[in-house]
């Protein structure tokens, strides 16, 4: 019996040995890269079904609906897959304008200058408030 | 003897169990995400020293100066580190306008639409020409 290409988009993703694929969230309006996290098959399927980013938390080993506690969900406008299928890129509307658990817009708030990392972003919201 | 925070920027990067950190290259002019690859400590140091992206090839298990064969090097304008230190983001000028080994501008040339991946980018250069 000949094999046929799967019609399930999930089968085209190259999940790694741990069943994970890297996922980048990029602000759909500004183009700023907000964060990187991981998705398993279930997380990617949930992201598509919900229209909001659902990652897989490696520390908790469970699905992580981004913003479920802080309210800072990510509305997904576009999903892309890279050439070798091991990276997903989401274009998102970041609710509340805060993607980082430190209360900053982006997790990429450190820039390398003269051989040192410098913080470029201010904390927009106290993390204690975000997760209370 | 009290421990002091290292002044070496490399010591602030959270290399994983394989000694690697994820590295995203973003076009400094358009904001488009071009690719994701990996860096070890030596690759990141070489990237800073050269001002061009040097990754670590997991398949070849060696340093990979991006563009060394194709000429499509990446001039690094900015390097950022994320909150937990396990992702690097490079702002680059992509020489030749082609980051992907398939001859496309970006590796993220597939978009999810109606449950299927669709190719959005044309091949700008035949890969056989790129690597001959």
CSV table of C-alpha atoms in Angstrom, one decimal:
chain,number,residue,atom,x,y,z
A,1,UNK,CA,0.0,0.0,0.0
A,2,UNK,CA,1.6,3.3,-1.0
A,3,UNK,CA,2.1,5.9,1.7
A,4,UNK,CA,0.4,9.2,1.2
A,5,UNK,CA,1.4,12.7,2.6
A,6,UNK,CA,-0.6,13.5,5.6
A,7,UNK,CA,-3.2,16.2,5.3
A,8,UNK,CA,-2.9,17.0,9.0
A,9,UNK,CA,-0.8,20.1,9.4
A,10,UNK,CA,0.5,18.8,12.7
A,11,UNK,CA,2.3,15.9,10.9
A,12,UNK,CA,4.5,18.4,9.0
A,13,UNK,CA,5.9,19.8,12.2
A,14,UNK,CA,9.2,18.3,13.3
A,15,UNK,CA,8.7,17.8,17.0
A,16,UNK,CA,12.0,16.9,18.8
A,17,UNK,CA,12.9,13.9,20.9
A,18,UNK,CA,10.9,15.5,23.8
A,19,UNK,CA,7.9,16.1,21.5
A,20,UNK,CA,8.6,19.8,21.4
A,21,UNK,CA,9.0,22.5,18.8
A,22,UNK,CA,10.4,26.1,19.4
A,23,UNK,CA,7.8,28.8,19.2
A,24,UNK,CA,8.5,32.5,18.8
A,25,UNK,CA,5.9,35.2,19.4
A,26,UNK,CA,6.3,38.4,17.4
A,27,UNK,CA,4.2,41.5,17.9
A,28,UNK,CA,2.0,41.7,14.8
A,29,UNK,CA,1.9,45.5,14.9
A,30,UNK,CA,5.5,46.5,15.8
A,31,UNK,CA,7.4,43.4,14.6
A,32,UNK,CA,9.2,43.2,17.9
A,33,UNK,CA,10.1,39.7,19.0
A,34,UNK,CA,8.3,39.2,22.4
A,35,UNK,CA,9.4,35.7,23.6
A,36,UNK,CA,10.3,32.2,22.8
A,37,UNK,CA,8.6,29.2,24.3
A,38,UNK,CA,7.9,25.6,23.4
A,39,UNK,CA,4.9,23.7,22.0
A,40,UNK,CA,4.0,20.1,21.9
A,41,UNK,CA,1.5,18.7,19.4
A,42,UNK,CA,-1.4,19.3,21.8
A,43,UNK,CA,-0.3,22.9,22.5
A,44,UNK,CA,-0.1,23.7,18.8
A,45,UNK,CA,-3.5,22.2,18.1
A,46,UNK,CA,-4.9,24.2,21.1
A,47,UNK,CA,-3.3,27.4,19.8
A,48,UNK,CA,-5.0,26.9,16.4
A,49,UNK,CA,-8.4,25.9,18.0
A,50,UNK,CA,-8.4,28.8,20.5
A,51,UNK,CA,-6.8,31.5,18.4
A,52,UNK,CA,-4.6,32.3,21.4
A,53,UNK,CA,-1.1,31.1,22.2
A,54,UNK,CA,-0.9,27.9,24.2
A,55,UNK,CA,2.6,26.7,25.0
A,56,UNK,CA,4.0,23.7,26.8
A,57,UNK,CA,5.6,24.5,30.1
A,58,UNK,CA,8.8,22.4,30.4
A,59,UNK,CA,9.1,23.2,34.1
A,60,UNK,CA,5.5,22.3,34.9
A,61,UNK,CA,5.3,19.6,32.1
A,62,UNK,CA,1.8,20.8,31.2
A,63,UNK,CA,-0.1,23.0,28.7
A,64,UNK,CA,0.3,26.7,29.4
A,65,UNK,CA,-2.3,29.0,28.1
A,66,UNK,CA,-0.3,32.2,28.0
A,67,UNK,CA,-2.0,34.9,30.1
A,68,UNK,CA,-4.3,32.5,31.9
A,69,UNK,CA,-3.3,34.1,35.2
A,70,UNK,CA,-2.0,37.6,34.2
A,71,UNK,CA,-4.6,38.2,31.6
A,72,UNK,CA,-1.8,38.9,29.1
A,73,UNK,CA,-3.0,36.5,26.4
A,74,UNK,CA,-1.7,36.5,22.9
A,75,UNK,CA,-4.3,36.7,20.1
A,76,UNK,CA,-2.8,34.8,17.2
A,77,UNK,CA,-3.0,36.5,13.8
A,78,UNK,CA,-0.7,34.2,11.8
A,79,UNK,CA,1.2,31.0,12.2
A,80,UNK,CA,4.3,30.1,10.2
A,81,UNK,CA,6.6,27.1,10.1
A,82,UNK,CA,10.2,27.1,9.1
A,83,UNK,CA,12.0,25.1,6.3
A,84,UNK,CA,12.9,22.2,8.5
A,85,UNK,CA,9.8,22.2,10.5
A,86,UNK,CA,11.4,22.8,13.9
A,87,UNK,CA,10.4,26.4,14.5
A,88,UNK,CA,6.9,28.0,14.7
A,89,UNK,CA,6.5,31.8,14.5
A,90,UNK,CA,3.3,33.4,15.8
A,91,UNK,CA,2.2,36.9,14.9
A,92,UNK,CA,0.3,38.0,17.9
A,93,UNK,CA,-1.7,40.9,19.4
A,94,UNK,CA,-0.2,41.0,22.9
A,95,UNK,CA,-3.0,41.8,25.3
A,96,UNK,CA,-1.9,44.4,27.9
A,97,UNK,CA,1.3,45.0,26.0
A,98,UNK,CA,3.3,42.8,28.3
A,99,UNK,CA,4.7,39.4,27.3
A,100,UNK,CA,7.4,39.0,29.9
A,101,UNK,CA,6.9,37.5,33.4
A,102,UNK,CA,9.1,40.4,34.7
A,103,UNK,CA,6.4,42.8,33.7
A,104,UNK,CA,8.2,44.1,30.6
A,105,UNK,CA,6.9,44.3,27.0
A,106,UNK,CA,9.3,41.7,25.6
A,107,UNK,CA,11.5,39.1,27.2
A,108,UNK,CA,14.4,40.4,25.1
A,109,UNK,CA,15.1,43.4,27.3
A,110,UNK,CA,18.9,43.0,27.5
A,111,UNK,CA,21.2,44.3,24.8
A,112,UNK,CA,24.9,43.6,24.5
A,113,UNK,CA,27.0,46.7,24.5
A,114,UNK,CA,30.8,47.0,25.2
A,115,UNK,CA,30.9,43.4,26.3
A,116,UNK,CA,28.1,43.7,28.9
A,117,UNK,CA,24.3,43.1,28.9
A,118,UNK,CA,22.3,46.3,29.5
A,119,UNK,CA,18.6,46.4,30.4
A,120,UNK,CA,16.7,48.5,27.8
A,121,UNK,CA,13.1,48.1,29.0
A,122,UNK,CA,11.3,49.4,32.0
A,123,UNK,CA,9.0,47.3,34.1
A,124,UNK,CA,5.5,48.2,33.0
A,125,UNK,CA,3.7,46.3,35.8
A,126,UNK,CA,4.9,44.8,39.1
A,127,UNK,CA,5.0,41.0,38.6
A,128,UNK,CA,3.4,40.6,42.1
A,129,UNK,CA,0.4,42.4,40.8
A,130,UNK,CA,0.4,40.5,37.5
A,131,UNK,CA,0.1,37.1,39.2
A,132,UNK,CA,-1.9,37.9,42.4
B,1,UNK,CA,35.7,34.2,49.8
B,2,UNK,CA,32.6,35.8,48.5
B,3,UNK,CA,31.5,35.0,45.0
B,4,UNK,CA,31.2,37.9,42.5
B,5,UNK,CA,29.0,38.2,39.5
B,6,UNK,CA,31.0,37.4,36.4
B,7,UNK,CA,31.8,40.3,34.1
B,8,UNK,CA,32.0,38.0,31.1
B,9,UNK,CA,28.7,38.4,29.2
B,10,UNK,CA,29.0,34.7,28.1
B,11,UNK,CA,28.5,33.6,31.7
B,12,UNK,CA,25.0,35.2,31.8
B,13,UNK,CA,23.8,33.0,29.0
B,14,UNK,CA,22.0,29.9,30.0
B,15,UNK,CA,23.5,27.3,27.7
B,16,UNK,CA,21.4,24.0,27.9
B,17,UNK,CA,22.6,20.5,28.7
B,18,UNK,CA,24.2,20.3,25.2
B,19,UNK,CA,25.9,23.6,25.7
B,20,UNK,CA,23.6,25.4,23.3
B,21,UNK,CA,21.3,28.5,23.2
B,22,UNK,CA,18.6,29.2,20.6
B,23,UNK,CA,19.4,32.1,18.3
B,24,UNK,CA,16.9,34.0,16.2
B,25,UNK,CA,18.0,36.2,13.3
B,26,UNK,CA,15.7,39.1,12.5
B,27,UNK,CA,16.1,41.4,9.5
B,28,UNK,CA,17.3,44.7,11.0
B,29,UNK,CA,15.5,46.7,8.2
B,30,UNK,CA,12.2,44.9,7.8
B,31,UNK,CA,11.8,43.2,11.1
B,32,UNK,CA,11.1,39.9,9.4
B,33,UNK,CA,12.3,36.8,11.3
B,34,UNK,CA,14.7,35.0,9.0
B,35,UNK,CA,15.7,31.9,10.8
B,36,UNK,CA,16.4,30.1,14.0
B,37,UNK,CA,19.7,28.2,14.7
B,38,UNK,CA,21.8,27.3,17.7
B,39,UNK,CA,25.0,28.7,19.3
B,40,UNK,CA,27.4,27.3,21.7
B,41,UNK,CA,29.7,29.5,23.8
B,42,UNK,CA,32.3,29.6,21.2
B,43,UNK,CA,29.8,30.5,18.4
B,44,UNK,CA,28.4,33.4,20.4
B,45,UNK,CA,32.0,34.7,21.2
B,46,UNK,CA,32.9,34.4,17.5
B,47,UNK,CA,29.7,36.2,16.4
B,48,UNK,CA,30.6,39.1,18.7
B,49,UNK,CA,34.3,39.1,17.6
B,50,UNK,CA,33.5,38.9,13.8
B,51,UNK,CA,30.4,41.0,13.7
B,52,UNK,CA,28.8,38.3,11.6
B,53,UNK,CA,26.5,35.4,12.7
B,54,UNK,CA,28.4,32.2,13.6
B,55,UNK,CA,26.2,29.4,14.7
B,56,UNK,CA,26.8,25.8,15.9
B,57,UNK,CA,25.7,23.2,13.5
B,58,UNK,CA,24.1,20.3,15.4
B,59,UNK,CA,24.3,18.0,12.4
B,60,UNK,CA,28.0,18.7,11.7
B,61,UNK,CA,28.8,19.3,15.4
B,62,UNK,CA,31.0,22.3,14.5
B,63,UNK,CA,31.0,26.0,14.2
B,64,UNK,CA,29.0,27.3,11.2
B,65,UNK,CA,29.9,30.8,9.9
B,66,UNK,CA,26.6,31.5,8.2
B,67,UNK,CA,27.2,32.3,4.5
B,68,UNK,CA,30.7,30.9,4.4
B,69,UNK,CA,29.8,28.9,1.2
B,70,UNK,CA,26.9,30.9,-0.2
B,71,UNK,CA,28.2,34.3,0.6
B,72,UNK,CA,25.0,35.1,2.4
B,73,UNK,CA,26.5,36.3,5.6
B,74,UNK,CA,24.6,38.1,8.3
B,75,UNK,CA,26.1,41.4,9.5
B,76,UNK,CA,25.1,41.7,13.2
B,77,UNK,CA,23.7,45.1,14.2
B,78,UNK,CA,22.4,44.1,17.7
B,79,UNK,CA,22.4,41.2,20.1
B,80,UNK,CA,19.8,40.7,22.7
B,81,UNK,CA,19.3,38.1,25.4
B,82,UNK,CA,16.0,37.1,26.9
B,83,UNK,CA,14.8,37.1,30.5
B,84,UNK,CA,15.9,33.6,31.4
B,85,UNK,CA,19.0,33.7,29.2
B,86,UNK,CA,18.1,30.8,26.9
B,87,UNK,CA,17.4,32.8,23.7
B,88,UNK,CA,19.6,35.2,21.7
B,89,UNK,CA,18.1,37.5,19.2
B,90,UNK,CA,20.3,39.0,16.4
B,91,UNK,CA,19.4,42.0,14.4
B,92,UNK,CA,21.1,41.4,11.1
B,93,UNK,CA,21.7,42.8,7.6
B,94,UNK,CA,21.2,39.7,5.5
B,95,UNK,CA,23.7,39.9,2.7
B,96,UNK,CA,22.1,38.8,-0.6
B,97,UNK,CA,18.7,39.0,0.9
B,98,UNK,CA,18.6,35.2,1.3
B,99,UNK,CA,18.7,33.5,4.7
B,100,UNK,CA,17.2,30.1,3.8
B,101,UNK,CA,19.1,27.2,2.3
B,102,UNK,CA,16.2,26.7,0.0
B,103,UNK,CA,17.1,30.0,-1.7
B,104,UNK,CA,14.3,32.0,0.0
B,105,UNK,CA,14.5,35.2,1.9
B,106,UNK,CA,13.3,33.6,5.2
B,107,UNK,CA,13.1,30.1,6.5
B,108,UNK,CA,9.5,30.9,7.6
B,109,UNK,CA,8.0,30.6,4.2
B,110,UNK,CA,5.0,28.4,5.1
B,111,UNK,CA,1.9,29.9,6.6
B,112,UNK,CA,-1.0,28.0,8.1
B,113,UNK,CA,-4.3,28.6,6.3
B,114,UNK,CA,-7.5,26.5,6.5
B,115,UNK,CA,-5.6,23.7,8.3
B,116,UNK,CA,-2.8,23.5,5.7
B,117,UNK,CA,0.7,24.9,5.3
B,118,UNK,CA,1.0,27.1,2.2
B,119,UNK,CA,4.2,28.4,0.7
B,120,UNK,CA,4.3,32.2,0.6
B,121,UNK,CA,7.8,32.9,-0.7
B,122,UNK,CA,9.4,32.3,-4.1
B,123,UNK,CA,12.8,30.8,-4.5
B,124,UNK,CA,15.1,33.8,-5.2
B,125,UNK,CA,18.2,31.7,-6.1
B,126,UNK,CA,18.6,28.0,-7.1
B,127,UNK,CA,20.2,26.3,-4.1
B,128,UNK,CA,22.5,24.4,-6.5
B,129,UNK,CA,23.9,27.7,-7.6
B,130,UNK,CA,24.2,28.9,-4.0
B,131,UNK,CA,26.4,26.1,-2.8
B,132,UNK,CA,28.3,25.3,-6.0
